[in-house]
């Protein structure tokens, strides 16, 4: 019989997680405390790098970790736009400084993010967006409107697509930013549905400031980053 080293490795991971859960999982822990413990152990998002909520494991091992957390009746890691899209995008396209600034907080559920892509005038043509970001020294100044944004009413930051160059074909003049939403000039309005609920929001940005270091990826290369976001 051929010895299956991969199976042995997964068994070791399973045993490690089970032991850790017995020592750390308590039903009376505050949610934030538990999420921080998961992130510190590298069990929140196992495929992410060490020190950023993960331990750079392969997907098979990550699946084992998730299974064991569920089997123990423990709560899973935080979820939302920041965790599903923001973290992976920063790990793929962000600078090392951006990763260290934002990814650990996302892994521990310390921040909520939203997505600011769609616009009223663009319809299904996302590349037709008109919200503008204009360079002003070491910052960008943003003006425009976004639509159909989930979680914007509680989010600390948003993943923003903005037009930074109108002189080139529309897909080449788009850039991708992380914008702080807790500032003057940001107005979030709920979109009321027929049942009275407001699952989505429209977001108005008026002279909103985005530091130059919040640009994700290269200037004018926001379209491929946006495509990757939609894949995630």
PDB file of C-alpha atoms in Angstrom:
ATOM      1  CA  UNK A   1       0.000   0.000   0.000  1.00  0.00           C
ATOM      2  CA  UNK A   2       1.345   3.417  -0.931  1.00  0.00           C
ATOM      3  CA  UNK A   3       1.714   5.660   2.087  1.00  0.00           C
ATOM      4  CA  UNK A   4      -0.473   8.756   1.679  1.00  0.00           C
ATOM      5  CA  UNK A   5       1.531  11.659   3.116  1.00  0.00           C
ATOM      6  CA  UNK A   6      -1.244  14.124   2.317  1.00  0.00           C
ATOM      7  CA  UNK A   7      -3.718  12.076   4.361  1.00  0.00           C
ATOM      8  CA  UNK A   8      -1.297  12.019   7.295  1.00  0.00           C
ATOM      9  CA  UNK A   9      -0.892  15.800   7.066  1.00  0.00           C
ATOM     10  CA  UNK A  10      -4.644  16.340   7.109  1.00  0.00           C
ATOM     11  CA  UNK A  11      -4.972  14.024  10.099  1.00  0.00           C
ATOM     12  CA  UNK A  12      -2.350  16.111  11.924  1.00  0.00           C
ATOM     13  CA  UNK A  13      -4.254  19.298  11.119  1.00  0.00           C
ATOM     14  CA  UNK A  14      -7.508  17.731  12.315  1.00  0.00           C
ATOM     15  CA  UNK A  15      -5.932  16.654  15.594  1.00  0.00           C
ATOM     16  CA  UNK A  16      -4.377  20.088  16.128  1.00  0.00           C
ATOM     17  CA  UNK A  17      -7.672  21.894  15.547  1.00  0.00           C
ATOM     18  CA  UNK A  18      -9.605  19.534  17.819  1.00  0.00           C
ATOM     19  CA  UNK A  19      -7.120  20.056  20.646  1.00  0.00           C
ATOM     20  CA  UNK A  20      -7.129  23.815  20.153  1.00  0.00           C
ATOM     21  CA  UNK A  21     -10.930  23.975  20.156  1.00  0.00           C
ATOM     22  CA  UNK A  22     -11.143  21.986  23.397  1.00  0.00           C
ATOM     23  CA  UNK A  23      -8.772  24.475  25.002  1.00  0.00           C
ATOM     24  CA  UNK A  24     -10.250  27.684  23.597  1.00  0.00           C
ATOM     25  CA  UNK A  25     -13.900  27.418  22.565  1.00  0.00           C
ATOM     26  CA  UNK A  26     -16.303  28.667  25.222  1.00  0.00           C
ATOM     27  CA  UNK A  27     -19.936  29.521  24.611  1.00  0.00           C
ATOM     28  CA  UNK A  28     -19.738  32.554  26.921  1.00  0.00           C
ATOM     29  CA  UNK A  29     -16.995  34.271  24.925  1.00  0.00           C
ATOM     30  CA  UNK A  30     -17.877  37.587  23.353  1.00  0.00           C
ATOM     31  CA  UNK A  31     -18.090  37.297  19.574  1.00  0.00           C
ATOM     32  CA  UNK A  32     -15.217  39.713  18.996  1.00  0.00           C
ATOM     33  CA  UNK A  33     -13.027  37.820  21.459  1.00  0.00           C
ATOM     34  CA  UNK A  34     -13.711  34.518  19.700  1.00  0.00           C
ATOM     35  CA  UNK A  35     -13.050  35.915  16.248  1.00  0.00           C
ATOM     36  CA  UNK A  36      -9.745  37.348  17.486  1.00  0.00           C
ATOM     37  CA  UNK A  37      -8.753  33.959  18.917  1.00  0.00           C
ATOM     38  CA  UNK A  38      -9.554  32.274  15.589  1.00  0.00           C
ATOM     39  CA  UNK A  39      -7.527  34.860  13.691  1.00  0.00           C
ATOM     40  CA  UNK A  40      -4.543  34.663  16.066  1.00  0.00           C
ATOM     41  CA  UNK A  41      -4.474  30.866  15.703  1.00  0.00           C
ATOM     42  CA  UNK A  42      -4.624  31.114  11.906  1.00  0.00           C
ATOM     43  CA  UNK A  43      -7.973  29.317  11.816  1.00  0.00           C
ATOM     44  CA  UNK A  44     -10.176  32.235  10.694  1.00  0.00           C
ATOM     45  CA  UNK A  45      -9.113  32.197   7.039  1.00  0.00           C
ATOM     46  CA  UNK A  46      -6.530  29.395   6.873  1.00  0.00           C
ATOM     47  CA  UNK A  47      -5.398  30.055   3.284  1.00  0.00           C
ATOM     48  CA  UNK A  48      -4.468  33.662   4.172  1.00  0.00           C
ATOM     49  CA  UNK A  49      -0.885  34.385   5.355  1.00  0.00           C
ATOM     50  CA  UNK A  50       0.299  33.842   8.900  1.00  0.00           C
ATOM     51  CA  UNK A  51      -0.259  36.906  11.054  1.00  0.00           C
ATOM     52  CA  UNK A  52      -3.244  37.884   8.911  1.00  0.00           C
ATOM     53  CA  UNK A  53      -5.835  35.422  10.164  1.00  0.00           C
ATOM     54  CA  UNK A  54      -4.427  32.391   8.398  1.00  0.00           C
ATOM     55  CA  UNK A  55      -1.476  30.047   8.076  1.00  0.00           C
ATOM     56  CA  UNK A  56      -1.082  29.764   4.299  1.00  0.00           C
ATOM     57  CA  UNK A  57      -2.574  26.265   4.207  1.00  0.00           C
ATOM     58  CA  UNK A  58      -3.764  24.430   1.129  1.00  0.00           C
ATOM     59  CA  UNK A  59      -7.496  24.303   0.490  1.00  0.00           C
ATOM     60  CA  UNK A  60      -7.774  20.685   1.636  1.00  0.00           C
ATOM     61  CA  UNK A  61      -6.400  21.584   5.056  1.00  0.00           C
ATOM     62  CA  UNK A  62      -8.567  24.699   5.235  1.00  0.00           C
ATOM     63  CA  UNK A  63     -11.617  22.517   4.616  1.00  0.00           C
ATOM     64  CA  UNK A  64     -10.612  20.241   7.497  1.00  0.00           C
ATOM     65  CA  UNK A  65     -10.287  23.250   9.808  1.00  0.00           C
ATOM     66  CA  UNK A  66     -13.747  24.502   8.833  1.00  0.00           C
ATOM     67  CA  UNK A  67     -15.240  21.037   9.350  1.00  0.00           C
ATOM     68  CA  UNK A  68     -13.767  20.715  12.830  1.00  0.00           C
ATOM     69  CA  UNK A  69     -14.980  24.148  13.911  1.00  0.00           C
ATOM     70  CA  UNK A  70     -18.487  23.169  12.857  1.00  0.00           C
ATOM     71  CA  UNK A  71     -18.248  19.727  14.442  1.00  0.00           C
ATOM     72  CA  UNK A  72     -17.331  21.310  17.780  1.00  0.00           C
ATOM     73  CA  UNK A  73     -20.396  23.533  17.645  1.00  0.00           C
ATOM     74  CA  UNK A  74     -18.157  26.603  17.629  1.00  0.00           C
ATOM     75  CA  UNK A  75     -18.931  29.792  15.746  1.00  0.00           C
ATOM     76  CA  UNK A  76     -17.213  30.291  12.407  1.00  0.00           C
ATOM     77  CA  UNK A  77     -15.176  33.303  11.300  1.00  0.00           C
ATOM     78  CA  UNK A  78     -16.687  36.689  10.388  1.00  0.00           C
ATOM     79  CA  UNK A  79     -18.309  37.115   6.994  1.00  0.00           C
ATOM     80  CA  UNK A  80     -19.193  40.017   4.757  1.00  0.00           C
ATOM     81  CA  UNK A  81     -17.896  42.016   1.814  1.00  0.00           C
ATOM     82  CA  UNK A  82     -14.638  42.770   3.596  1.00  0.00           C
ATOM     83  CA  UNK A  83     -13.889  39.127   4.279  1.00  0.00           C
ATOM     84  CA  UNK A  84     -15.230  37.687   0.999  1.00  0.00           C
ATOM     85  CA  UNK A  85     -13.777  40.326  -1.320  1.00  0.00           C
ATOM     86  CA  UNK A  86     -11.648  42.896   0.497  1.00  0.00           C
ATOM     87  CA  UNK A  87      -9.187  40.490   2.093  1.00  0.00           C
ATOM     88  CA  UNK A  88      -8.574  38.376  -1.019  1.00  0.00           C
ATOM     89  CA  UNK A  89      -8.233  41.474  -3.227  1.00  0.00           C
ATOM     90  CA  UNK A  90      -5.682  43.057  -0.908  1.00  0.00           C
ATOM     91  CA  UNK A  91      -3.713  39.817  -0.749  1.00  0.00           C
ATOM     92  CA  UNK A  92      -3.676  39.588  -4.548  1.00  0.00           C
ATOM     93  CA  UNK A  93      -3.305  43.228  -5.620  1.00  0.00           C
ATOM     94  CA  UNK A  94      -2.510  45.293  -2.506  1.00  0.00           C
ATOM     95  CA  UNK A  95       0.824  46.521  -1.243  1.00  0.00           C
ATOM     96  CA  UNK A  96       2.448  44.920   1.786  1.00  0.00           C
ATOM     97  CA  UNK A  97       1.581  48.029   3.797  1.00  0.00           C
ATOM     98  CA  UNK A  98      -2.076  47.792   2.762  1.00  0.00           C
ATOM     99  CA  UNK A  99      -2.215  44.121   3.697  1.00  0.00           C
ATOM    100  CA  UNK A 100      -0.746  44.703   7.134  1.00  0.00           C
ATOM    101  CA  UNK A 101      -2.958  47.725   7.732  1.00  0.00           C
ATOM    102  CA  UNK A 102      -6.295  46.134   6.851  1.00  0.00           C
ATOM    103  CA  UNK A 103      -6.247  42.338   6.509  1.00  0.00           C
ATOM    104  CA  UNK A 104      -5.724  41.433  10.211  1.00  0.00           C
ATOM    105  CA  UNK A 105      -8.706  43.599  11.210  1.00  0.00           C
ATOM    106  CA  UNK A 106     -10.875  41.953   8.556  1.00  0.00           C
ATOM    107  CA  UNK A 107      -9.789  38.479   9.671  1.00  0.00           C
ATOM    108  CA  UNK A 108     -10.800  39.265  13.258  1.00  0.00           C
ATOM    109  CA  UNK A 109     -14.124  40.845  12.264  1.00  0.00           C
ATOM    110  CA  UNK A 110     -13.029  44.190  13.693  1.00  0.00           C
ATOM    111  CA  UNK A 111     -14.214  46.049  10.584  1.00  0.00           C
ATOM    112  CA  UNK A 112     -17.177  45.909   8.220  1.00  0.00           C
ATOM    113  CA  UNK A 113     -16.676  46.853   4.551  1.00  0.00           C
ATOM    114  CA  UNK A 114     -19.033  47.402   1.646  1.00  0.00           C
ATOM    115  CA  UNK A 115     -18.793  47.405  -2.136  1.00  0.00           C
ATOM    116  CA  UNK A 116     -19.205  50.656  -4.073  1.00  0.00           C
ATOM    117  CA  UNK A 117     -19.354  49.597  -7.724  1.00  0.00           C
ATOM    118  CA  UNK A 118     -22.801  50.061  -9.316  1.00  0.00           C
ATOM    119  CA  UNK A 119     -24.141  53.460 -10.410  1.00  0.00           C
ATOM    120  CA  UNK A 120     -27.582  54.713 -11.476  1.00  0.00           C
ATOM    121  CA  UNK A 121     -26.454  55.749 -14.962  1.00  0.00           C
ATOM    122  CA  UNK A 122     -24.279  52.748 -15.758  1.00  0.00           C
ATOM    123  CA  UNK A 123     -26.972  50.069 -15.674  1.00  0.00           C
ATOM    124  CA  UNK A 124     -25.499  46.667 -16.455  1.00  0.00           C
ATOM    125  CA  UNK A 125     -22.409  48.301 -18.006  1.00  0.00           C
ATOM    126  CA  UNK A 126     -20.194  48.633 -14.957  1.00  0.00           C
ATOM    127  CA  UNK A 127     -17.365  50.065 -17.073  1.00  0.00           C
ATOM    128  CA  UNK A 128     -19.634  53.029 -17.855  1.00  0.00           C
ATOM    129  CA  UNK A 129     -19.346  54.387 -14.318  1.00  0.00           C
ATOM    130  CA  UNK A 130     -19.056  58.156 -13.912  1.00  0.00           C
ATOM    131  CA  UNK A 131     -18.077  58.723 -10.276  1.00  0.00           C
ATOM    132  CA  UNK A 132     -14.856  60.698 -10.458  1.00  0.00           C
ATOM    133  CA  UNK A 133     -11.687  60.743  -8.405  1.00  0.00           C
ATOM    134  CA  UNK A 134      -9.390  63.718  -9.057  1.00  0.00           C
ATOM    135  CA  UNK A 135      -5.813  63.923  -7.804  1.00  0.00           C
ATOM    136  CA  UNK A 136      -5.039  66.709  -5.342  1.00  0.00           C
ATOM    137  CA  UNK A 137      -1.490  66.401  -4.082  1.00  0.00           C
ATOM    138  CA  UNK A 138      -1.125  63.287  -1.956  1.00  0.00           C
ATOM    139  CA  UNK A 139      -4.836  62.536  -1.996  1.00  0.00           C
ATOM    140  CA  UNK A 140      -7.792  61.937  -4.291  1.00  0.00           C
ATOM    141  CA  UNK A 141     -11.074  63.850  -4.076  1.00  0.00           C
ATOM    142  CA  UNK A 142     -14.146  61.779  -4.958  1.00  0.00           C
ATOM    143  CA  UNK A 143     -17.532  62.969  -6.208  1.00  0.00           C
ATOM    144  CA  UNK A 144     -20.466  60.881  -7.407  1.00  0.00           C
ATOM    145  CA  UNK A 145     -23.091  58.328  -6.469  1.00  0.00           C
ATOM    146  CA  UNK A 146     -23.166  54.566  -5.961  1.00  0.00           C
ATOM    147  CA  UNK A 147     -26.178  52.272  -5.875  1.00  0.00           C
ATOM    148  CA  UNK A 148     -27.264  48.840  -4.574  1.00  0.00           C
ATOM    149  CA  UNK A 149     -24.661  48.770  -1.832  1.00  0.00           C
ATOM    150  CA  UNK A 150     -25.167  46.244   0.965  1.00  0.00           C
ATOM    151  CA  UNK A 151     -23.896  46.979   4.486  1.00  0.00           C
ATOM    152  CA  UNK A 152     -22.969  50.586   3.633  1.00  0.00           C
ATOM    153  CA  UNK A 153     -24.962  51.849   6.623  1.00  0.00           C
ATOM    154  CA  UNK A 154     -22.608  50.104   9.065  1.00  0.00           C
ATOM    155  CA  UNK A 155     -19.376  49.815   7.060  1.00  0.00           C
ATOM    156  CA  UNK A 156     -16.180  51.529   8.122  1.00  0.00           C
ATOM    157  CA  UNK A 157     -14.736  51.327   4.597  1.00  0.00           C
ATOM    158  CA  UNK A 158     -15.792  50.727   1.026  1.00  0.00           C
ATOM    159  CA  UNK A 159     -14.231  49.115  -2.026  1.00  0.00           C
ATOM    160  CA  UNK A 160     -14.637  51.897  -4.558  1.00  0.00           C
ATOM    161  CA  UNK A 161     -14.433  51.994  -8.337  1.00  0.00           C
ATOM    162  CA  UNK A 162     -13.825  55.495  -9.658  1.00  0.00           C
ATOM    163  CA  UNK A 163     -13.033  57.118 -12.995  1.00  0.00           C
ATOM    164  CA  UNK A 164      -9.605  58.695 -12.840  1.00  0.00           C
ATOM    165  CA  UNK A 165      -9.082  59.351 -16.559  1.00  0.00           C
ATOM    166  CA  UNK A 166     -11.796  60.256 -19.080  1.00  0.00           C
ATOM    167  CA  UNK A 167      -9.413  60.599 -22.044  1.00  0.00           C
ATOM    168  CA  UNK A 168      -8.861  56.866 -22.529  1.00  0.00           C
ATOM    169  CA  UNK A 169     -11.223  53.961 -23.344  1.00  0.00           C
ATOM    170  CA  UNK A 170     -13.650  53.559 -20.457  1.00  0.00           C
ATOM    171  CA  UNK A 171     -12.199  50.321 -19.055  1.00  0.00           C
ATOM    172  CA  UNK A 172      -8.698  51.831 -18.955  1.00  0.00           C
ATOM    173  CA  UNK A 173      -9.662  54.960 -17.045  1.00  0.00           C
ATOM    174  CA  UNK A 174     -10.946  53.235 -13.894  1.00  0.00           C
ATOM    175  CA  UNK A 175      -9.056  52.901 -10.617  1.00  0.00           C
ATOM    176  CA  UNK A 176      -9.792  50.906  -7.466  1.00  0.00           C
ATOM    177  CA  UNK A 177      -9.639  52.444  -3.986  1.00  0.00           C
ATOM    178  CA  UNK A 178     -10.361  51.710  -0.355  1.00  0.00           C
ATOM    179  CA  UNK A 179     -12.350  54.661   0.969  1.00  0.00           C
ATOM    180  CA  UNK A 180     -12.991  55.527   4.616  1.00  0.00           C
ATOM    181  CA  UNK A 181     -16.737  56.073   5.041  1.00  0.00           C
ATOM    182  CA  UNK A 182     -16.618  57.753   8.437  1.00  0.00           C
ATOM    183  CA  UNK A 183     -15.997  61.246   7.087  1.00  0.00           C
ATOM    184  CA  UNK A 184     -17.841  64.344   5.972  1.00  0.00           C
ATOM    185  CA  UNK A 185     -19.263  64.114   2.476  1.00  0.00           C
ATOM    186  CA  UNK A 186     -20.479  60.511   2.751  1.00  0.00           C
ATOM    187  CA  UNK A 187     -24.257  60.118   2.826  1.00  0.00           C
ATOM    188  CA  UNK A 188     -25.905  56.699   2.944  1.00  0.00           C
ATOM    189  CA  UNK A 189     -29.596  56.478   2.075  1.00  0.00           C
ATOM    190  CA  UNK A 190     -31.522  53.199   2.462  1.00  0.00           C
ATOM    191  CA  UNK A 191     -33.467  51.949  -0.537  1.00  0.00           C
ATOM    192  CA  UNK A 192     -36.882  50.945   0.830  1.00  0.00           C
ATOM    193  CA  UNK A 193     -38.398  47.817  -0.659  1.00  0.00           C
ATOM    194  CA  UNK A 194     -42.128  47.121  -0.964  1.00  0.00           C
ATOM    195  CA  UNK A 195     -42.008  45.143   2.301  1.00  0.00           C
ATOM    196  CA  UNK A 196     -40.553  48.142   4.116  1.00  0.00           C
ATOM    197  CA  UNK A 197     -37.114  46.660   4.519  1.00  0.00           C
ATOM    198  CA  UNK A 198     -33.930  48.235   3.231  1.00  0.00           C
ATOM    199  CA  UNK A 199     -31.428  45.580   2.167  1.00  0.00           C
ATOM    200  CA  UNK A 200     -29.559  47.946  -0.150  1.00  0.00           C
ATOM    201  CA  UNK A 201     -28.415  51.547  -0.042  1.00  0.00           C
ATOM    202  CA  UNK A 202     -27.468  54.385  -2.331  1.00  0.00           C
ATOM    203  CA  UNK A 203     -24.310  56.219  -1.321  1.00  0.00           C
ATOM    204  CA  UNK A 204     -23.531  59.819  -2.188  1.00  0.00           C
ATOM    205  CA  UNK A 205     -19.916  60.996  -2.035  1.00  0.00           C
ATOM    206  CA  UNK A 206     -19.244  64.740  -2.095  1.00  0.00           C
ATOM    207  CA  UNK A 207     -15.621  65.937  -1.952  1.00  0.00           C
ATOM    208  CA  UNK A 208     -14.708  62.742  -0.106  1.00  0.00           C
ATOM    209  CA  UNK A 209     -10.985  62.401   0.538  1.00  0.00           C
ATOM    210  CA  UNK A 210      -9.071  59.225  -0.282  1.00  0.00           C
ATOM    211  CA  UNK A 211      -5.346  59.150   0.584  1.00  0.00           C
ATOM    212  CA  UNK A 212      -3.100  58.281  -2.362  1.00  0.00           C
ATOM    213  CA  UNK A 213      -1.860  55.191  -0.527  1.00  0.00           C
ATOM    214  CA  UNK A 214      -5.418  53.770  -0.615  1.00  0.00           C
ATOM    215  CA  UNK A 215      -5.148  53.057  -4.342  1.00  0.00           C
ATOM    216  CA  UNK A 216      -5.286  49.270  -4.842  1.00  0.00           C
ATOM    217  CA  UNK A 217      -3.298  48.083  -7.842  1.00  0.00           C
ATOM    218  CA  UNK A 218      -1.928  50.446 -10.471  1.00  0.00           C
ATOM    219  CA  UNK A 219      -3.543  53.717 -11.474  1.00  0.00           C
ATOM    220  CA  UNK A 220      -5.994  53.140 -14.296  1.00  0.00           C
ATOM    221  CA  UNK A 221      -5.943  49.374 -13.738  1.00  0.00           C
ATOM    222  CA  UNK A 222      -9.077  49.118 -11.646  1.00  0.00           C
ATOM    223  CA  UNK A 223     -10.988  47.084 -14.215  1.00  0.00           C
ATOM    224  CA  UNK A 224      -9.032  43.814 -13.783  1.00  0.00           C
ATOM    225  CA  UNK A 225      -9.154  44.295 -10.007  1.00  0.00           C
ATOM    226  CA  UNK A 226     -12.936  44.751 -10.272  1.00  0.00           C
ATOM    227  CA  UNK A 227     -13.219  41.579 -12.364  1.00  0.00           C
ATOM    228  CA  UNK A 228     -11.266  39.664  -9.725  1.00  0.00           C
ATOM    229  CA  UNK A 229     -13.579  41.118  -7.037  1.00  0.00           C
ATOM    230  CA  UNK A 230     -16.641  39.805  -8.846  1.00  0.00           C
ATOM    231  CA  UNK A 231     -15.000  36.383  -9.145  1.00  0.00           C
ATOM    232  CA  UNK A 232     -14.466  36.295  -5.380  1.00  0.00           C
TER     233      UNK A 232
END
